[in-house]
Tab-separated table of C-alpha atoms in Angstrom:
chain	number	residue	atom	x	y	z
A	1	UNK	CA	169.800	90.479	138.063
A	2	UNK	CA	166.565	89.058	139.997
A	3	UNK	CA	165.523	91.832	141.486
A	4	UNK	CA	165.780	93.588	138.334
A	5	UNK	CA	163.628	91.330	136.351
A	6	UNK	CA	161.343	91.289	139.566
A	7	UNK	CA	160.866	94.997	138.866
A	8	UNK	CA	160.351	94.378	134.934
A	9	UNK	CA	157.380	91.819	136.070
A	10	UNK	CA	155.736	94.605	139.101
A	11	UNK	CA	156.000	97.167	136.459
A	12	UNK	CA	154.151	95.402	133.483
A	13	UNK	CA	151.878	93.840	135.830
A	14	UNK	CA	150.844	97.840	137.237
A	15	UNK	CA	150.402	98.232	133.370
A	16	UNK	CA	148.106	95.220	133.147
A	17	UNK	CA	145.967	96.144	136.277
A	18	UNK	CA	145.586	99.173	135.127
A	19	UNK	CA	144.043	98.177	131.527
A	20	UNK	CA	142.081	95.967	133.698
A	21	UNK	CA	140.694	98.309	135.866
A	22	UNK	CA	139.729	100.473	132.601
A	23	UNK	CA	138.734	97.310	130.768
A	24	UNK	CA	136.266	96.685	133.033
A	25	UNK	CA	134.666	100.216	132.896
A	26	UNK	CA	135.102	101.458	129.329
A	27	UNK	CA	133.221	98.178	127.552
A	28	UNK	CA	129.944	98.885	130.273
A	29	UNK	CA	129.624	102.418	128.798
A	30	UNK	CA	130.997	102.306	125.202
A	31	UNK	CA	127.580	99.595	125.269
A	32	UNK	CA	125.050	101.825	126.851
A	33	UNK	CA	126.211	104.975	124.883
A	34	UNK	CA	126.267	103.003	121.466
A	35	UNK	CA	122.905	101.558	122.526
A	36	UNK	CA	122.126	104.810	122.859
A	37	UNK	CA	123.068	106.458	119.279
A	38	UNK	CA	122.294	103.583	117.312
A	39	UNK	CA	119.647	101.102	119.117
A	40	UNK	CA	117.297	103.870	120.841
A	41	UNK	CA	114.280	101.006	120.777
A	42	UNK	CA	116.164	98.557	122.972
A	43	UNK	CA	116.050	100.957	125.873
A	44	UNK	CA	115.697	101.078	128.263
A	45	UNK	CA	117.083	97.263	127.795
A	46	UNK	CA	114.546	93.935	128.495
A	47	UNK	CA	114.925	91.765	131.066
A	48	UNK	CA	116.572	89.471	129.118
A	49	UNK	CA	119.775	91.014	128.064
A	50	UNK	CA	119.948	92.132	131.731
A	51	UNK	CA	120.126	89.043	132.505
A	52	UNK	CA	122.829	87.782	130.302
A	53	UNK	CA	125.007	90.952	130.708
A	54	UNK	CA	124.515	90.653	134.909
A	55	UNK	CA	125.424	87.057	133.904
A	56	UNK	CA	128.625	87.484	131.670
A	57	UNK	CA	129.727	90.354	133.849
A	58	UNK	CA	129.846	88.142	137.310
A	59	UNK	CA	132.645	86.035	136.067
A	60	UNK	CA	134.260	88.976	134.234
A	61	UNK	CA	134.398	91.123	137.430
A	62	UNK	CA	135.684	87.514	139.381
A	63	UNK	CA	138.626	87.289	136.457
A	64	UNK	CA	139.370	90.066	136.897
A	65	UNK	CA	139.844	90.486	140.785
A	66	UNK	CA	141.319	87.014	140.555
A	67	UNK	CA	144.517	88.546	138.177
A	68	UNK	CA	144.678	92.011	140.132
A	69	UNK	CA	145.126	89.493	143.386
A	70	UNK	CA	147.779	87.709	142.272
A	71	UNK	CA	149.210	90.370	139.981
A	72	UNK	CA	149.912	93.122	142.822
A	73	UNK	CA	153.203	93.898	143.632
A	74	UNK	CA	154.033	94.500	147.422
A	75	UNK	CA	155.924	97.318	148.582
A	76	UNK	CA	157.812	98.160	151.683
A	77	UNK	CA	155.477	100.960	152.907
A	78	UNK	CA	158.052	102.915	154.768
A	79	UNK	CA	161.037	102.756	152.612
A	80	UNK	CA	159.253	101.880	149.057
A	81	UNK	CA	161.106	98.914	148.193
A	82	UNK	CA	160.051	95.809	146.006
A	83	UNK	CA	158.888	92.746	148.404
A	84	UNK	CA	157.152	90.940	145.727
A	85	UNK	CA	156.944	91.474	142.442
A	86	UNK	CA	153.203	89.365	142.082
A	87	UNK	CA	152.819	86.765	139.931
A	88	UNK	CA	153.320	87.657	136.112
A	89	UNK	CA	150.286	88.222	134.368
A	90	UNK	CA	152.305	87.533	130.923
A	91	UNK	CA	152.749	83.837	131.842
A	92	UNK	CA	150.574	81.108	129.512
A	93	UNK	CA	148.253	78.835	130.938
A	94	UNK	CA	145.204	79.738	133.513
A	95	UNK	CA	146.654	83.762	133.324
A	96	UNK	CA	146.108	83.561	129.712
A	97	UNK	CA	142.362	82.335	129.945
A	98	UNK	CA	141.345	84.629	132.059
A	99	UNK	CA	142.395	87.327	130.256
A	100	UNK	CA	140.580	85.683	127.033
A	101	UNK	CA	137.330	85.351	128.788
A	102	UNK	CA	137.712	88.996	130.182
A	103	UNK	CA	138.394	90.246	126.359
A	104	UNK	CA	135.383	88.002	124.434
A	105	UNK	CA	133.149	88.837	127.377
A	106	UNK	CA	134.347	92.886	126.648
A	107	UNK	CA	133.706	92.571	122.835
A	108	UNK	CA	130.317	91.061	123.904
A	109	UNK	CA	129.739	93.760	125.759
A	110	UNK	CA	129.846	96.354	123.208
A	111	UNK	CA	129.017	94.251	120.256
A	112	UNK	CA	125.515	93.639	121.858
A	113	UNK	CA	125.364	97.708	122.666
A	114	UNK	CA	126.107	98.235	118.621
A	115	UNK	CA	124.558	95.363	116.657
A	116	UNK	CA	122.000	93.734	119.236
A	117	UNK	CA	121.830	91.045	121.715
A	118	UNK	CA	122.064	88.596	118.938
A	119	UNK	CA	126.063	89.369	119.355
A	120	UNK	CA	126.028	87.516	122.961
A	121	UNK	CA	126.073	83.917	120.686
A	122	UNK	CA	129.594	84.856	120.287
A	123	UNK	CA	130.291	84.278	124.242
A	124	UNK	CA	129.643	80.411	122.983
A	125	UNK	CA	133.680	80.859	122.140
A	126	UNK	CA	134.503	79.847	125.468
A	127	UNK	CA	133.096	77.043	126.510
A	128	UNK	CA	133.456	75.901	122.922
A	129	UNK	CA	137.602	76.388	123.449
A	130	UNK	CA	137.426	74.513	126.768
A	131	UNK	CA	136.147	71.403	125.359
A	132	UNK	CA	138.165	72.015	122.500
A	133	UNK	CA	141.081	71.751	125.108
A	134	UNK	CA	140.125	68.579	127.172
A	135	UNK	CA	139.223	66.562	123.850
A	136	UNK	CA	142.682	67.321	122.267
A	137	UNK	CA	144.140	66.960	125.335
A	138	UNK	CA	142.317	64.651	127.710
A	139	UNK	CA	139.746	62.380	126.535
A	140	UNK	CA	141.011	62.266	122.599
A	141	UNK	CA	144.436	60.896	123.715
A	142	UNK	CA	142.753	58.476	126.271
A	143	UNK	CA	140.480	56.403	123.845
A	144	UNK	CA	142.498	56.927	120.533
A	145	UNK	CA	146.041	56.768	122.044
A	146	UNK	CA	148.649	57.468	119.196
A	147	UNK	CA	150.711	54.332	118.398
A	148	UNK	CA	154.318	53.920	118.793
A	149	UNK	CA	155.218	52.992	115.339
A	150	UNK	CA	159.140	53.084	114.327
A	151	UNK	CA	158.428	55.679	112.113
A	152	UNK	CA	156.942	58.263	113.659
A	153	UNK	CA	159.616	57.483	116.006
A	154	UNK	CA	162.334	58.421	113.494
A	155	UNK	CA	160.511	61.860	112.112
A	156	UNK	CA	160.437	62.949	115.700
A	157	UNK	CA	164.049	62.324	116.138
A	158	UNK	CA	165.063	63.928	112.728
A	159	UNK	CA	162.484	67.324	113.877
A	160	UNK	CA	164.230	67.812	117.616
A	161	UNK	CA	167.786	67.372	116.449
A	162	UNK	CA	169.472	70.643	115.563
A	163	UNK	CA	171.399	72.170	112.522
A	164	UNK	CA	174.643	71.080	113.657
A	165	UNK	CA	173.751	67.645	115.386
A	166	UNK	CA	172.596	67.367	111.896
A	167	UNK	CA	176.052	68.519	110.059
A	168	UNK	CA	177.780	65.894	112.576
A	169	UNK	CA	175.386	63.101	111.536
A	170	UNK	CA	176.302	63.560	108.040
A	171	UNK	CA	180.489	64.052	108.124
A	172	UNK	CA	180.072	60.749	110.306
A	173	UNK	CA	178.286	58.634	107.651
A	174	UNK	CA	180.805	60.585	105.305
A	175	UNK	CA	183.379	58.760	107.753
A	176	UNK	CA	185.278	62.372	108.163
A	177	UNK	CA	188.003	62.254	110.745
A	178	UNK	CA	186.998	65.314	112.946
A	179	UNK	CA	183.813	63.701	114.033
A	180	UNK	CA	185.286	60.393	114.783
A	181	UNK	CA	188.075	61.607	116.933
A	182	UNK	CA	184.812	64.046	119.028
A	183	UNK	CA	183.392	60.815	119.567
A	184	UNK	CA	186.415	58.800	121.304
C-alpha cells in the first residue's frame, strides 16, 4: 500500500515539474509576443520594466528550482525502481506559497505584456497575504488574545461534537435506557 501511494505522489509530482518547467517558459513569451501585437510602442521595453520583470523573475526561477528539488523522485538507475517518491508538491503550507507566488508572478508576467506595466501593482498580492498571515496569526492573537469566556467555550463544544455524539446527548437527557446501560 506505501509504495503504491509513493508512486501516486512521484507521478503527480513529474506532472507538476513538468507544468513548472513550461510555466516558467510560456508566461516569458506569451508577454513579449502580446507586447508585440498589441503594445508595439513599449518596445523594445524601458529600463524600468526590465527591472521589475529581472526582479519578479529571480524569485520565480528560485521557487521554482526550490519545488523541482524537493519534488524529484529518485530512481534506481539500473533496475528503474522507486527510491523516493520526493516530497509532495500537493501538500498545504510553504509548497502551497510557492506555487502562489510562481502563478501571480506568471499572470504578472503576461498581464504587463497585454495591458502595460501598470499590471505589476498586482504583484503587491503577496506581500499583502504575508502580513495578512502573521497579523491573523501572530501578532493579532498576541496583543488582543481571545478570552476564555464559558460561552464560547460551550459553542465550541456543541460545533466539534458529531451527529451521533449528538443523538446520544439527547436520548440521555430523554433518560432512554440504551444510553445509560453504554455508559456503565
Amino acid at each position: 500500500m506505501a509504495k503504491g501511494a509513493a508512486k501516486r505522489i512521484a507521478g503527480q509530482n513529474e506532472r507538476a515539474i513538468k507544468n513548472l518547467r513550461l510555466g516558467m517558459v510560456i508566461p516569458t513569451i506569451l508577454s513579449l509576443v502580446l507586447r508585440l501585437l498589441l503594445r508595439r510602442d513599449s518596445l523594445p521595453p524601458s529600463k524600468g520594466s526590465l527591472l521589475i520583470y529581472v526582479l519578479t523573475y529571480l524569485p520565480a526561477l528560485f521557487l521554482s528550482r526550490y519545488l523541482e528539488n524537493i519534488g524529484t523522485s529518485r530512481r534506481d538507475p539500473t533496475t528503474g525502481a522507486l527510491i523516493s517518491s520526493g516530497e509532495d508538491l500537493n501538500q498545504s503550507g510553504v509548497t502551497e506559497w510557492s506555487f502562489d507566488v510562481l502563478y501571480v508572478t506568471w499572470a504578472c508576467q503576461v498581464g504587463s505584456g497585454a495591458f502595460g506595466e501598470w499590471f505589476w501593482y498586482f504583484y503587491l498580492v503577496i506581500p499583502l497575504y504575508a502580513f495578512f498571515k502573521i497579523w491573523t496569526g501572530l501578532v493579532g492573537p498576541f496583543l488582543w488574545p481571545s478570552s476564555g469566556s464559558p460561552l464560547a467555550d460551550d459553542a465550541k463544544k456543541v460545533e466539534t461534537s458529531s451527529k451521533r455524539q449528538e443523538k446520544l446527548r439527547k436520548r440521555s437527557e430523554r433518560g432512554d435506557p440504551r444510553v445509560r446501560a453504554a455508559r456503565r
